[in-house]
mmCIF file of C-alpha atoms and ligand atoms in Angstrom:
data_model
loop_
_atom_site.group_PDB
_atom_site.id
_atom_site.type_symbol
_atom_site.label_atom_id
_atom_site.label_comp_id
_atom_site.label_asym_id
_atom_site.label_seq_id
_atom_site.Cartn_x
_atom_site.Cartn_y
_atom_site.Cartn_z
ATOM 1 C CA MET A 1 0.000 0.000 0.000
ATOM 2 C CA ARG A 2 1.343 3.444 -0.898
ATOM 3 C CA VAL A 3 1.890 6.102 1.781
ATOM 4 C CA LYS A 4 -0.778 8.275 0.164
ATOM 5 C CA ASP A 5 -3.325 5.441 0.463
ATOM 6 C CA VAL A 6 -2.443 4.884 4.131
ATOM 7 C CA VAL A 7 -2.852 8.595 4.866
ATOM 8 C CA LEU A 8 -6.143 8.762 2.972
ATOM 9 C CA SER A 9 -7.526 5.654 4.665
ATOM 10 C CA TRP A 10 -6.586 7.001 8.112
ATOM 11 C CA MET A 11 -8.236 10.297 7.240
ATOM 12 C CA ALA A 12 -11.399 8.659 5.962
ATOM 13 C CA PHE A 13 -14.699 8.902 7.782
ATOM 14 C CA PRO A 14 -16.335 5.570 8.781
ATOM 15 C CA GLU A 15 -16.608 3.557 5.556
ATOM 16 C CA THR A 16 -19.960 2.096 6.632
ATOM 17 C CA LEU A 17 -21.562 5.475 6.057
ATOM 18 C CA SER A 18 -22.861 6.347 2.645
ATOM 19 C CA LEU A 19 -20.905 8.833 0.566
ATOM 20 C CA SER A 20 -23.654 11.427 0.891
ATOM 21 C CA ILE A 21 -23.578 11.286 4.714
ATOM 22 C CA ARG A 22 -19.769 11.592 4.715
ATOM 23 C CA GLN A 23 -19.981 14.519 2.311
ATOM 24 C CA GLN A 24 -22.660 16.165 4.430
ATOM 25 C CA ALA A 25 -20.541 15.717 7.568
ATOM 26 C CA LEU A 26 -17.474 17.210 5.917
ATOM 27 C CA ILE A 27 -19.390 20.232 4.639
ATOM 28 C CA GLU A 28 -20.844 20.747 8.126
ATOM 29 C CA ILE A 29 -17.404 20.461 9.799
ATOM 30 C CA GLU A 30 -15.900 23.005 7.401
ATOM 31 C CA ARG A 31 -18.783 25.422 8.032
ATOM 32 C CA ARG A 32 -18.296 25.107 11.788
ATOM 33 C CA ALA A 33 -14.556 25.654 11.413
ATOM 34 C CA PHE A 34 -15.093 28.694 9.214
ATOM 35 C CA ALA A 35 -17.333 30.278 11.845
ATOM 36 C CA GLY A 36 -14.285 30.426 14.162
ATOM 37 C CA VAL A 37 -11.648 31.498 11.652
ATOM 38 C CA ALA A 38 -12.028 35.241 12.295
ATOM 39 C CA ALA A 39 -11.300 34.631 16.004
ATOM 40 C CA TYR A 40 -7.541 34.251 15.294
ATOM 41 C CA PRO A 41 -6.840 37.655 13.643
ATOM 42 C CA ALA A 42 -9.418 39.350 15.910
ATOM 43 C CA SER A 43 -7.816 38.003 19.116
ATOM 44 C CA TRP A 44 -4.337 38.912 17.946
ATOM 45 C CA ILE A 45 -5.375 42.488 17.002
ATOM 46 C CA ILE A 46 -7.054 42.939 20.413
ATOM 47 C CA VAL A 47 -3.931 41.673 22.217
ATOM 48 C CA CYS A 48 -1.753 44.048 20.148
ATOM 49 C CA TYR A 49 -3.908 47.035 21.125
ATOM 50 C CA ALA A 50 -4.329 46.002 24.749
ATOM 51 C CA GLU A 51 -0.620 45.342 25.253
ATOM 52 C CA ASN A 52 0.496 48.295 23.089
ATOM 53 C CA LEU A 53 2.462 46.035 20.733
ATOM 54 C CA TYR A 54 1.735 48.130 17.611
ATOM 55 C CA HIS A 55 3.621 51.011 19.241
ATOM 56 C CA ALA A 56 6.330 48.999 20.933
ATOM 57 C CA ALA A 57 7.170 46.795 17.920
ATOM 58 C CA PRO A 58 5.220 47.962 14.861
ATOM 59 C CA LEU A 59 6.946 45.828 12.229
ATOM 60 C CA PRO A 60 6.702 42.353 13.772
ATOM 61 C CA SER A 61 3.200 43.130 15.111
ATOM 62 C CA LEU A 62 1.961 44.213 11.682
ATOM 63 C CA ALA A 63 3.688 41.242 10.018
ATOM 64 C CA VAL A 64 1.890 38.806 12.345
ATOM 65 C CA THR A 65 -1.424 40.644 11.738
ATOM 66 C CA GLY A 66 -0.811 40.338 7.995
ATOM 67 C CA TRP A 67 -0.060 36.620 8.383
ATOM 68 C CA PHE A 68 -3.328 35.988 10.260
ATOM 69 C CA LEU A 69 -5.222 37.928 7.566
ATOM 70 C CA VAL A 70 -3.579 35.827 4.825
ATOM 71 C CA ILE A 71 -4.665 32.641 6.618
ATOM 72 C CA PHE A 72 -8.153 34.107 6.909
ATOM 73 C CA ALA A 73 -8.268 34.971 3.178
ATOM 74 C CA ALA A 74 -7.089 31.472 2.215
ATOM 75 C CA ARG A 75 -9.772 29.923 4.424
ATOM 76 C CA LEU A 76 -12.403 32.231 2.926
ATOM 77 C CA ALA A 77 -11.378 31.141 -0.589
ATOM 78 C CA LEU A 78 -11.632 27.480 0.419
ATOM 79 C CA HIS A 79 -14.957 28.061 2.159
ATOM 80 C CA LEU A 80 -16.546 29.646 -0.916
ATOM 81 C CA LYS A 81 -15.960 26.625 -3.154
ATOM 82 C CA TYR A 82 -15.859 23.910 -0.515
ATOM 83 C CA GLU A 83 -19.253 22.329 -1.103
ATOM 84 C CA ARG A 84 -18.492 21.861 -4.803
ATOM 85 C CA GLN A 85 -15.055 20.422 -3.981
ATOM 86 C CA VAL A 86 -16.477 17.923 -1.487
ATOM 87 C CA LEU A 87 -19.056 16.720 -3.991
ATOM 88 C CA ARG A 88 -16.360 16.357 -6.662
ATOM 89 C CA GLN A 89 -13.512 14.748 -4.675
ATOM 90 C CA ILE A 90 -14.096 14.114 -0.973
ATOM 91 C CA GLU A 91 -10.521 13.044 -0.025
ATOM 92 C CA THR A 92 -8.772 15.997 -1.660
ATOM 93 C CA ALA A 93 -11.312 18.398 -0.169
ATOM 94 C CA ARG A 94 -10.653 16.947 3.302
ATOM 95 C CA LEU A 95 -6.895 17.229 2.843
ATOM 96 C CA ALA A 96 -7.197 20.881 1.726
ATOM 97 C CA PHE A 97 -9.387 21.611 4.758
ATOM 98 C CA LEU A 98 -6.916 20.047 7.220
ATOM 99 C CA LEU A 99 -3.951 21.811 5.625
ATOM 100 C CA LEU A 100 -5.643 25.185 5.949
ATOM 101 C CA LEU A 101 -6.902 24.376 9.447
ATOM 102 C CA ALA A 102 -3.388 23.969 10.827
ATOM 103 C CA PRO A 103 -1.745 27.446 10.324
ATOM 104 C CA GLY A 104 -4.050 29.287 12.795
ATOM 105 C CA PRO A 105 -3.428 27.025 15.831
ATOM 106 C CA ILE A 106 0.274 26.560 14.927
ATOM 107 C CA SER A 107 0.799 30.326 14.710
ATOM 108 C CA LEU A 108 -0.976 31.000 17.995
ATOM 109 C CA GLY A 109 0.956 28.183 19.727
ATOM 110 C CA ALA A 110 4.230 29.515 18.309
ATOM 111 C CA LEU A 111 3.438 33.077 19.444
ATOM 112 C CA SER A 112 2.699 31.802 22.976
ATOM 113 C CA ALA A 113 6.006 29.909 22.968
ATOM 114 C CA LEU A 114 7.887 32.931 21.621
ATOM 115 C CA SER A 115 6.294 35.219 24.194
ATOM 116 C CA LEU A 116 8.248 33.338 26.867
ATOM 117 C CA SER A 117 11.558 34.447 25.435
ATOM 118 C CA THR A 118 11.028 37.354 23.034
ATOM 119 C CA ASP A 119 11.189 40.866 24.409
ATOM 120 C CA TRP A 120 8.618 42.531 22.163
ATOM 121 C CA LEU A 121 6.071 39.753 22.868
ATOM 122 C CA TYR A 122 6.763 39.368 26.579
ATOM 123 C CA PRO A 123 4.153 41.976 27.729
ATOM 124 C CA ALA A 124 1.479 39.929 25.876
ATOM 125 C CA HIS A 125 2.634 36.654 27.455
ATOM 126 C CA ASP A 126 -0.394 36.115 29.793
ATOM 127 C CA SER A 127 -2.967 37.243 27.201
ATOM 128 C CA LEU A 128 -1.450 34.978 24.548
ATOM 129 C CA ILE A 129 -1.445 31.917 26.816
ATOM 130 C CA LEU A 130 -5.073 32.687 27.726
ATOM 131 C CA ILE A 131 -6.376 33.091 24.152
ATOM 132 C CA THR A 132 -4.343 30.095 23.017
ATOM 133 C CA ALA A 133 -6.006 27.905 25.645
ATOM 134 C CA VAL A 134 -9.493 29.323 25.015
ATOM 135 C CA LEU A 135 -9.322 29.107 21.202
ATOM 136 C CA CYS A 136 -7.765 25.651 21.400
ATOM 137 C CA ALA A 137 -10.606 24.363 23.605
ATOM 138 C CA ALA A 138 -13.319 26.057 21.548
ATOM 139 C CA ALA A 139 -11.925 24.857 18.195
ATOM 140 C CA THR A 140 -11.329 21.291 19.427
ATOM 141 C CA LEU A 141 -14.870 20.936 20.756
ATOM 142 C CA ASN A 142 -16.307 22.690 17.703
ATOM 143 C CA LEU A 143 -14.605 20.278 15.289
ATOM 144 C CA CYS A 144 -14.412 17.200 17.472
ATOM 145 C CA VAL A 145 -16.442 15.012 15.100
ATOM 146 C CA ASP A 146 -13.389 15.028 12.829
ATOM 147 C CA ARG A 147 -10.883 12.727 14.489
ATOM 148 C CA ILE A 148 -7.870 14.374 12.889
ATOM 149 C CA ALA A 149 -8.986 17.915 13.689
ATOM 150 C CA ARG A 150 -9.648 17.090 17.328
ATOM 151 C CA ILE A 151 -6.093 15.782 17.804
ATOM 152 C CA LEU A 152 -4.398 18.238 15.462
ATOM 153 C CA ILE A 153 -5.728 21.415 17.096
ATOM 154 C CA PRO A 154 -4.649 20.781 20.738
ATOM 155 C CA VAL A 155 -1.350 19.229 19.680
ATOM 156 C CA LEU A 156 -0.431 22.082 17.326
ATOM 157 C CA THR A 157 -1.540 24.762 19.769
ATOM 158 C CA VAL A 158 -0.288 23.532 23.115
ATOM 159 C CA VAL A 159 2.708 21.355 22.279
ATOM 160 C CA PRO A 160 5.051 24.113 20.947
ATOM 161 C CA PRO A 161 4.871 26.268 24.138
ATOM 162 C CA ALA A 162 5.061 23.095 26.267
ATOM 163 C CA ILE A 163 8.209 21.900 24.477
ATOM 164 C CA PHE A 164 9.691 25.350 24.853
ATOM 165 C CA LEU A 165 8.967 25.359 28.586
ATOM 166 C CA ALA A 166 10.381 21.857 28.951
ATOM 167 C CA LEU A 167 13.592 22.782 27.117
ATOM 168 C CA ALA A 168 14.072 26.167 28.778
ATOM 169 C CA PRO A 169 12.340 25.823 32.140
ATOM 170 C CA ASP A 170 11.487 28.923 34.144
ATOM 171 C CA ASP A 171 9.714 29.442 37.503
ATOM 172 C CA GLU A 172 6.298 28.685 35.995
ATOM 173 C CA SER A 173 7.256 25.473 34.188
ATOM 174 C CA PRO A 174 6.481 23.031 37.069
ATOM 175 C CA THR A 175 2.922 24.443 37.243
ATOM 176 C CA ILE A 176 2.205 25.072 33.571
ATOM 177 C CA LEU A 177 3.508 21.785 32.106
ATOM 178 C CA PRO A 178 1.317 19.353 34.110
ATOM 179 C CA LEU A 179 -1.655 21.725 33.704
ATOM 180 C CA ALA A 180 -1.121 21.755 29.917
ATOM 181 C CA ALA A 181 -0.919 17.935 29.898
ATOM 182 C CA ILE A 182 -4.192 17.625 31.874
ATOM 183 C CA PHE A 183 -5.842 20.257 29.637
ATOM 184 C CA VAL A 184 -4.905 18.507 26.383
ATOM 185 C CA THR A 185 -5.774 15.010 27.625
ATOM 186 C CA TYR A 186 -9.145 16.130 28.972
ATOM 187 C CA LEU A 187 -9.896 17.961 25.717
ATOM 188 C CA ILE A 188 -9.052 14.977 23.522
ATOM 189 C CA VAL A 189 -10.974 12.472 25.683
ATOM 190 C CA SER A 190 -14.124 14.588 26.042
ATOM 191 C CA SER A 191 -14.182 15.488 22.351
ATOM 192 C CA GLU A 192 -13.801 11.775 21.539
ATOM 193 C CA ASN A 193 -17.020 11.113 23.487
ATOM 194 C CA ILE A 194 -18.948 13.862 21.702
ATOM 195 C CA SER A 195 -17.628 12.568 18.382
ATOM 196 C CA ARG A 196 -18.753 9.005 19.138
ATOM 197 C CA ASP A 197 -22.295 10.275 19.814
ATOM 198 C CA TYR A 198 -22.283 12.245 16.548
ATOM 199 C CA TRP A 199 -21.245 9.269 14.407
ATOM 200 C CA THR A 200 -23.614 6.899 16.218
ATOM 201 C CA LEU A 201 -26.421 9.295 15.352
ATOM 202 C CA ALA A 202 -25.155 9.629 11.776
ATOM 203 C CA GLU A 203 -25.169 5.831 11.464
ATOM 204 C CA ALA A 204 -28.701 5.636 12.867
ATOM 205 C CA ARG A 205 -29.766 8.361 10.420
ATOM 206 C CA GLN A 206 -28.196 6.372 7.602
ATOM 207 C CA ARG A 207 -30.045 3.174 8.624
ATOM 208 C CA ILE A 208 -33.378 5.048 8.710
ATOM 209 C CA GLN A 209 -32.588 6.616 5.333
ATOM 210 C CA ASP A 210 -31.696 3.210 3.794
ATOM 211 C CA GLN A 211 -34.866 1.672 5.223
ATOM 212 C CA ALA A 212 -36.977 4.550 3.893
ATOM 213 C CA ASP A 213 -35.352 4.216 0.442
ATOM 214 C CA SER A 214 -35.951 0.488 0.347
ATOM 215 C CA ASN A 215 -39.574 0.920 1.553
ATOM 216 C CA ARG A 216 -40.119 3.537 -1.152
ATOM 217 C CA VAL A 217 -38.843 1.140 -3.835
ATOM 218 C CA LEU A 218 -40.890 -1.768 -2.433
ATOM 219 C CA SER A 219 -44.065 0.330 -2.307
ATOM 220 C CA VAL A 220 -43.904 1.027 -6.049
ATOM 221 C CA THR A 221 -42.621 -2.384 -7.210
ATOM 222 C CA ASP A 222 -44.776 -5.358 -8.092
ATOM 223 C CA HIS A 223 -43.577 -8.164 -5.842
ATOM 224 C CA LEU A 224 -44.131 -10.943 -8.407
ATOM 225 C CA THR A 225 -42.711 -9.484 -11.625
ATOM 226 C CA SER A 226 -40.350 -6.896 -10.042
ATOM 227 C CA ILE A 227 -41.506 -4.254 -12.514
ATOM 228 C CA PRO A 228 -43.230 -1.042 -11.321
ATOM 229 C CA ASN A 229 -46.745 -1.386 -9.947
ATOM 230 C CA ARG A 230 -49.957 0.538 -10.525
ATOM 231 C CA LEU A 231 -49.173 3.035 -7.736
ATOM 232 C CA TYR A 232 -45.920 3.963 -9.490
ATOM 233 C CA PHE A 233 -47.760 4.344 -12.770
ATOM 234 C CA TYR A 234 -50.291 6.750 -11.263
ATOM 235 C CA GLN A 235 -47.562 8.706 -9.474
ATOM 236 C CA LEU A 236 -45.754 9.405 -12.751
ATOM 237 C CA PHE A 237 -48.586 9.438 -15.258
ATOM 238 C CA ALA A 238 -49.496 13.136 -14.851
ATOM 239 C CA GLU A 239 -45.816 14.093 -15.099
ATOM 240 C CA LYS A 240 -45.355 12.132 -18.363
ATOM 241 C CA CYS A 241 -48.560 13.603 -19.751
ATOM 242 C CA LYS A 242 -47.390 17.120 -18.878
ATOM 243 C CA ALA A 243 -43.998 16.508 -20.542
ATOM 244 C CA ALA A 244 -45.810 15.393 -23.724
ATOM 245 C CA ALA A 245 -48.058 18.483 -23.587
ATOM 246 C CA GLU A 246 -45.038 20.763 -23.206
ATOM 247 C CA ALA A 247 -43.181 19.012 -26.014
ATOM 248 C CA GLN A 248 -46.331 19.228 -28.205
ATOM 249 C CA SER A 249 -45.873 15.513 -28.797
ATOM 250 C CA CYS A 250 -48.382 12.701 -29.272
ATOM 251 C CA PHE A 251 -48.951 10.589 -26.191
ATOM 252 C CA ALA A 252 -50.098 6.960 -26.132
ATOM 253 C CA VAL A 253 -51.454 4.652 -23.458
ATOM 254 C CA LEU A 254 -51.441 0.893 -24.123
ATOM 255 C CA LEU A 255 -53.144 -1.798 -22.063
ATOM 256 C CA LEU A 256 -52.236 -5.446 -22.550
ATOM 257 C CA ASP A 257 -53.946 -8.462 -21.115
ATOM 258 C CA ILE A 258 -52.935 -12.135 -21.313
ATOM 259 C CA ASP A 259 -55.449 -14.206 -23.293
ATOM 260 C CA HIS A 260 -57.285 -17.026 -21.519
ATOM 261 C CA PHE A 261 -55.017 -16.718 -18.551
ATOM 262 C CA LYS A 262 -57.548 -18.470 -16.367
ATOM 263 C CA GLN A 263 -57.049 -21.591 -18.482
ATOM 264 C CA ILE A 264 -53.309 -21.594 -17.730
ATOM 265 C CA ASN A 265 -54.043 -21.275 -14.010
ATOM 266 C CA ASP A 266 -56.806 -23.870 -14.053
ATOM 267 C CA GLY A 267 -54.920 -26.303 -16.271
ATOM 268 C CA LEU A 268 -51.392 -26.112 -14.884
ATOM 269 C CA GLY A 269 -51.816 -24.373 -11.546
ATOM 270 C CA HIS A 270 -51.091 -20.873 -10.228
ATOM 271 C CA ALA A 271 -47.329 -21.453 -10.256
ATOM 272 C CA ALA A 272 -47.483 -21.813 -14.058
ATOM 273 C CA GLY A 273 -49.548 -18.598 -14.286
ATOM 274 C CA ASP A 274 -46.979 -16.860 -12.075
ATOM 275 C CA ALA A 275 -44.121 -18.056 -14.311
ATOM 276 C CA CYS A 276 -45.907 -16.521 -17.329
ATOM 277 C CA LEU A 277 -46.417 -13.206 -15.505
ATOM 278 C CA ILE A 278 -42.742 -13.112 -14.486
ATOM 279 C CA ALA A 279 -41.671 -13.827 -18.073
ATOM 280 C CA LEU A 280 -43.967 -11.088 -19.353
ATOM 281 C CA GLY A 281 -42.523 -8.593 -16.859
ATOM 282 C CA ALA A 282 -38.977 -9.504 -17.949
ATOM 283 C CA PHE A 283 -39.988 -9.160 -21.597
ATOM 284 C CA LEU A 284 -41.332 -5.616 -21.011
ATOM 285 C CA ASN A 285 -38.159 -4.753 -19.121
ATOM 286 C CA ARG A 286 -36.107 -5.830 -22.124
ATOM 287 C CA LEU A 287 -38.285 -4.180 -24.743
ATOM 288 C CA LEU A 288 -39.049 -0.852 -23.071
ATOM 289 C CA SER A 289 -36.799 1.729 -21.536
ATOM 290 C CA PRO A 290 -37.792 3.479 -18.274
ATOM 291 C CA ALA A 291 -36.369 6.731 -19.695
ATOM 292 C CA CYS A 292 -38.938 6.756 -22.530
ATOM 293 C CA HIS A 293 -41.724 4.436 -21.437
ATOM 294 C CA LEU A 294 -43.721 4.407 -18.242
ATOM 295 C CA PHE A 295 -44.838 0.811 -17.730
ATOM 296 C CA ALA A 296 -46.287 -1.198 -14.896
ATOM 297 C CA ARG A 297 -48.247 -4.256 -13.913
ATOM 298 C CA TYR A 298 -51.690 -2.722 -13.784
ATOM 299 C CA GLY A 299 -53.280 -5.619 -11.889
ATOM 300 C CA GLY A 300 -53.780 -9.395 -12.279
ATOM 301 C CA GLU A 301 -52.700 -10.327 -15.809
ATOM 302 C CA GLU A 302 -53.030 -6.781 -17.134
ATOM 303 C CA PHE A 303 -50.059 -4.466 -17.915
ATOM 304 C CA ILE A 304 -49.965 -0.802 -18.932
ATOM 305 C CA VAL A 305 -47.548 1.344 -20.931
ATOM 306 C CA ALA A 306 -47.554 5.135 -21.476
ATOM 307 C CA ALA A 307 -45.112 6.988 -23.703
ATOM 308 C CA GLN A 308 -44.570 9.920 -26.003
ATOM 309 C CA VAL A 309 -44.846 8.709 -29.614
ATOM 310 C CA LYS A 310 -44.304 10.326 -32.980
ATOM 311 C CA ASP A 311 -47.682 9.461 -34.486
ATOM 312 C CA ALA A 312 -50.382 6.789 -34.819
ATOM 313 C CA GLY A 313 -47.998 4.587 -36.796
ATOM 314 C CA ASP A 314 -45.445 4.703 -33.974
ATOM 315 C CA VAL A 315 -47.851 3.527 -31.267
ATOM 316 C CA ALA A 316 -49.250 0.813 -33.572
ATOM 317 C CA ARG A 317 -45.663 -0.417 -34.109
ATOM 318 C CA ILE A 318 -45.035 -0.624 -30.331
ATOM 319 C CA ALA A 319 -48.363 -2.416 -29.784
ATOM 320 C CA HIS A 320 -47.572 -5.002 -32.492
ATOM 321 C CA GLU A 321 -44.041 -5.468 -31.183
ATOM 322 C CA ILE A 322 -45.456 -6.251 -27.729
ATOM 323 C CA CYS A 323 -48.176 -8.540 -29.052
ATOM 324 C CA GLU A 324 -45.871 -10.510 -31.372
ATOM 325 C CA GLY A 325 -42.978 -10.588 -28.912
ATOM 326 C CA ILE A 326 -45.193 -12.109 -26.228
ATOM 327 C CA SER A 327 -46.605 -14.741 -28.582
ATOM 328 C CA MET A 328 -43.029 -15.879 -29.223
ATOM 329 C CA LEU A 329 -42.053 -16.223 -25.555
ATOM 330 C CA ARG A 330 -41.344 -19.736 -24.330
ATOM 331 C CA VAL A 331 -41.610 -20.038 -20.565
ATOM 332 C CA PRO A 332 -39.897 -23.029 -18.939
ATOM 333 C CA PHE A 333 -42.195 -24.611 -16.386
ATOM 334 C CA ASP A 334 -41.606 -28.096 -14.935
ATOM 335 C CA ASP A 335 -40.441 -29.994 -17.972
ATOM 336 C CA GLN A 336 -42.425 -28.067 -20.559
ATOM 337 C CA LEU A 337 -42.228 -24.756 -22.387
ATOM 338 C CA LEU A 338 -45.348 -22.636 -21.979
ATOM 339 C CA ASN A 339 -46.457 -20.105 -24.489
ATOM 340 C CA PHE A 340 -49.330 -17.681 -24.408
ATOM 341 C CA THR A 341 -50.663 -14.653 -26.248
ATOM 342 C CA CYS A 342 -52.000 -11.286 -25.250
ATOM 343 C CA SER A 343 -54.349 -8.653 -26.598
ATOM 344 C CA VAL A 344 -53.354 -4.995 -26.753
ATOM 345 C CA GLY A 345 -55.577 -1.925 -26.802
ATOM 346 C CA TYR A 346 -54.253 1.587 -27.084
ATOM 347 C CA THR A 347 -55.406 5.148 -27.260
ATOM 348 C CA LEU A 348 -53.526 8.023 -28.837
ATOM 349 C CA LEU A 349 -53.628 11.636 -27.646
ATOM 350 C CA THR A 350 -52.572 14.288 -30.134
ATOM 351 C CA PRO A 351 -51.581 17.858 -29.252
ATOM 352 C CA PRO A 352 -52.842 20.006 -27.634
ATOM 353 C CA ILE A 353 -52.873 17.637 -24.647
ATOM 354 C CA ALA A 354 -54.534 18.488 -21.349
ATOM 355 C CA GLU A 355 -53.104 16.767 -18.267
ATOM 356 C CA ASP A 356 -55.871 16.083 -15.856
ATOM 357 C CA TYR A 357 -57.631 12.973 -17.069
ATOM 358 C CA PRO A 358 -55.609 9.762 -16.478
ATOM 359 C CA ASP A 359 -58.699 7.656 -15.666
ATOM 360 C CA ARG A 360 -60.490 8.727 -18.855
ATOM 361 C CA VAL A 361 -57.430 8.027 -20.996
ATOM 362 C CA ILE A 362 -56.967 4.592 -19.421
ATOM 363 C CA ALA A 363 -60.693 3.874 -19.833
ATOM 364 C CA SER A 364 -60.295 4.699 -23.523
ATOM 365 C CA ALA A 365 -57.364 2.247 -23.864
ATOM 366 C CA ASP A 366 -59.486 -0.303 -21.988
ATOM 367 C CA ARG A 367 -62.252 0.050 -24.596
ATOM 368 C CA ALA A 368 -59.668 -0.644 -27.296
ATOM 369 C CA LEU A 369 -58.480 -3.709 -25.346
ATOM 370 C CA TYR A 370 -62.055 -4.965 -25.123
ATOM 371 C CA GLU A 371 -62.321 -4.627 -28.914
ATOM 372 C CA ALA A 372 -59.077 -6.591 -29.354
ATOM 373 C CA LYS A 373 -60.511 -9.381 -27.171
ATOM 374 C CA ARG A 374 -63.761 -9.347 -29.148
ATOM 375 C CA ALA A 375 -61.818 -9.521 -32.411
ATOM 376 C CA GLY A 376 -60.475 -12.928 -31.391
ATOM 377 C CA ARG A 377 -57.496 -12.062 -29.065
ATOM 378 C CA ASN A 378 -53.755 -12.124 -29.852
ATOM 379 C CA THR A 379 -54.301 -8.876 -31.709
ATOM 380 C CA VAL A 380 -54.069 -5.095 -31.457
ATOM 381 C CA ARG A 381 -56.761 -2.423 -31.542
ATOM 382 C CA GLY A 382 -56.451 1.331 -31.165
ATOM 383 C CA VAL A 383 -58.931 4.108 -30.577
ATOM 384 C CA ALA A 384 -58.306 7.814 -31.035
ATOM 385 C CA TRP A 385 -58.804 9.943 -27.956
ATOM 386 C CA GLN A 386 -61.663 12.410 -28.170
HETATM 387 N N1 GTP B 1 -51.134 -17.128 -11.302
HETATM 388 C C1 GTP B 1 -51.700 -15.947 -11.114
HETATM 389 N N2 GTP B 1 -52.917 -15.703 -11.573
HETATM 390 C C2 GTP B 1 -53.461 -14.500 -11.393
HETATM 391 C C3 GTP B 1 -52.805 -13.466 -10.726
HETATM 392 N N3 GTP B 1 -53.604 -12.386 -10.708
HETATM 393 C C4 GTP B 1 -54.745 -12.724 -11.344
HETATM 394 N N4 GTP B 1 -54.692 -14.008 -11.766
HETATM 395 C C5 GTP B 1 -55.643 -14.820 -12.479
HETATM 396 O O1 GTP B 1 -55.896 -14.259 -13.765
HETATM 397 C C6 GTP B 1 -57.090 -14.854 -14.230
HETATM 398 C C7 GTP B 1 -57.869 -13.827 -15.011
HETATM 399 O O2 GTP B 1 -58.922 -14.478 -15.611
HETATM 400 P P1 GTP B 1 -59.999 -13.732 -16.499
HETATM 401 O O3 GTP B 1 -60.245 -12.347 -15.976
HETATM 402 O O4 GTP B 1 -61.209 -14.659 -16.586
HETATM 403 O O5 GTP B 1 -59.339 -13.565 -17.875
HETATM 404 P P2 GTP B 1 -58.731 -14.576 -18.922
HETATM 405 O O6 GTP B 1 -58.883 -15.994 -18.510
HETATM 406 O O7 GTP B 1 -57.321 -14.151 -19.189
HETATM 407 O O8 GTP B 1 -59.619 -14.341 -20.182
HETATM 408 P P3 GTP B 1 -59.509 -13.136 -21.213
HETATM 409 O O9 GTP B 1 -58.858 -11.981 -20.561
HETATM 410 O O10 GTP B 1 -60.932 -12.844 -21.573
HETATM 411 O O11 GTP B 1 -58.725 -13.662 -22.376
HETATM 412 C C8 GTP B 1 -57.827 -15.397 -12.999
HETATM 413 O O12 GTP B 1 -57.790 -16.794 -13.020
HETATM 414 C C9 GTP B 1 -57.009 -14.868 -11.831
HETATM 415 O O13 GTP B 1 -57.000 -15.779 -10.732
HETATM 416 C C10 GTP B 1 -51.489 -13.752 -10.218
HETATM 417 O O14 GTP B 1 -50.799 -12.908 -9.623
HETATM 418 N N5 GTP B 1 -50.977 -14.978 -10.446
#
């Protein structure tokens, strides 16, 4: 495994979560982080004024102010296009976020460390230690759901001054060092607990979402043939009709019904009838495309199709294709091959099309189907919509 892969896998959010939940979490974490970004330059500017640093040491004070403003500007630039970046490439977006998260805490930690030994910063020593501790705690808790951020922030902020104190001890070192250790440990442990709760909730949300998605699919799928059911058809019929009206296109509704299906059931049993229905569903799946045709099992041994068509010839062609295709099916059942026929009735709407009459349109196709049955079955009949 390459180093990059190891880093990326360590950085990754729990893999069990769907991509959309991980993306959502990352966008939320970045938004939270951005809300605190202005605190770094603002705190530094206040310390400079309060401790008179702009007068005492204008150049270094202004340089540090400029540095905090550059970090702020870089974060603003990232923030403005972050959502798009996360949706495009989640790992790179996360890496960019972490890289731009680090300079603020590192700079504050370094300033606190320097204030212990640098003359121009020494008057601001207490204020810097205070804002370093406060911003470190606030940022760690704010971003604790990100396991890297919650370790990175306290380590980058508190470790540099602590190392400095350890290497060049002064009177305060014996007090400050153990306090810093307790502070960082407590921060990391408590933020770990908050993070665990967040991800447990995210996982629960994901399970509910998956269940809802699967229930939604089940509620509009016919359990026997696995093609859409009548509910699905009605949900989308008005939409398809409207699209045809807007496109000024012809619109056709076809009803097909297996001929003498009762005889198959009575003669060979319901399992044989079921095998024929499953084969018919698979045939429609092969012949029609969900992008162009709305089709469903309408009920029992009846199926329905709705689609935009070019003209009367186009719908007649589809109806014949269905009728002939079904008559050629051979359905394996026990040790025999079953075949059956169907009758097709259709109605054709020509522009201008109104959109509020699905039942009347279907009733019209049903009349055509009745005519096909009366004409001897295994045939096609169409009626024009008036
Ligand atoms: N196996 C099976 N049979 C079903 C299902 N749903 C409806 N049926 C049967 O479909 C048959 C429909 O019979 P009829 O309405 O008399 O129609 P038909 O025998 O096809 O006659 P025509 O339509 O006039 O050609 C009945 O026997 C129903 O029990 C199903 O899910 N599985």
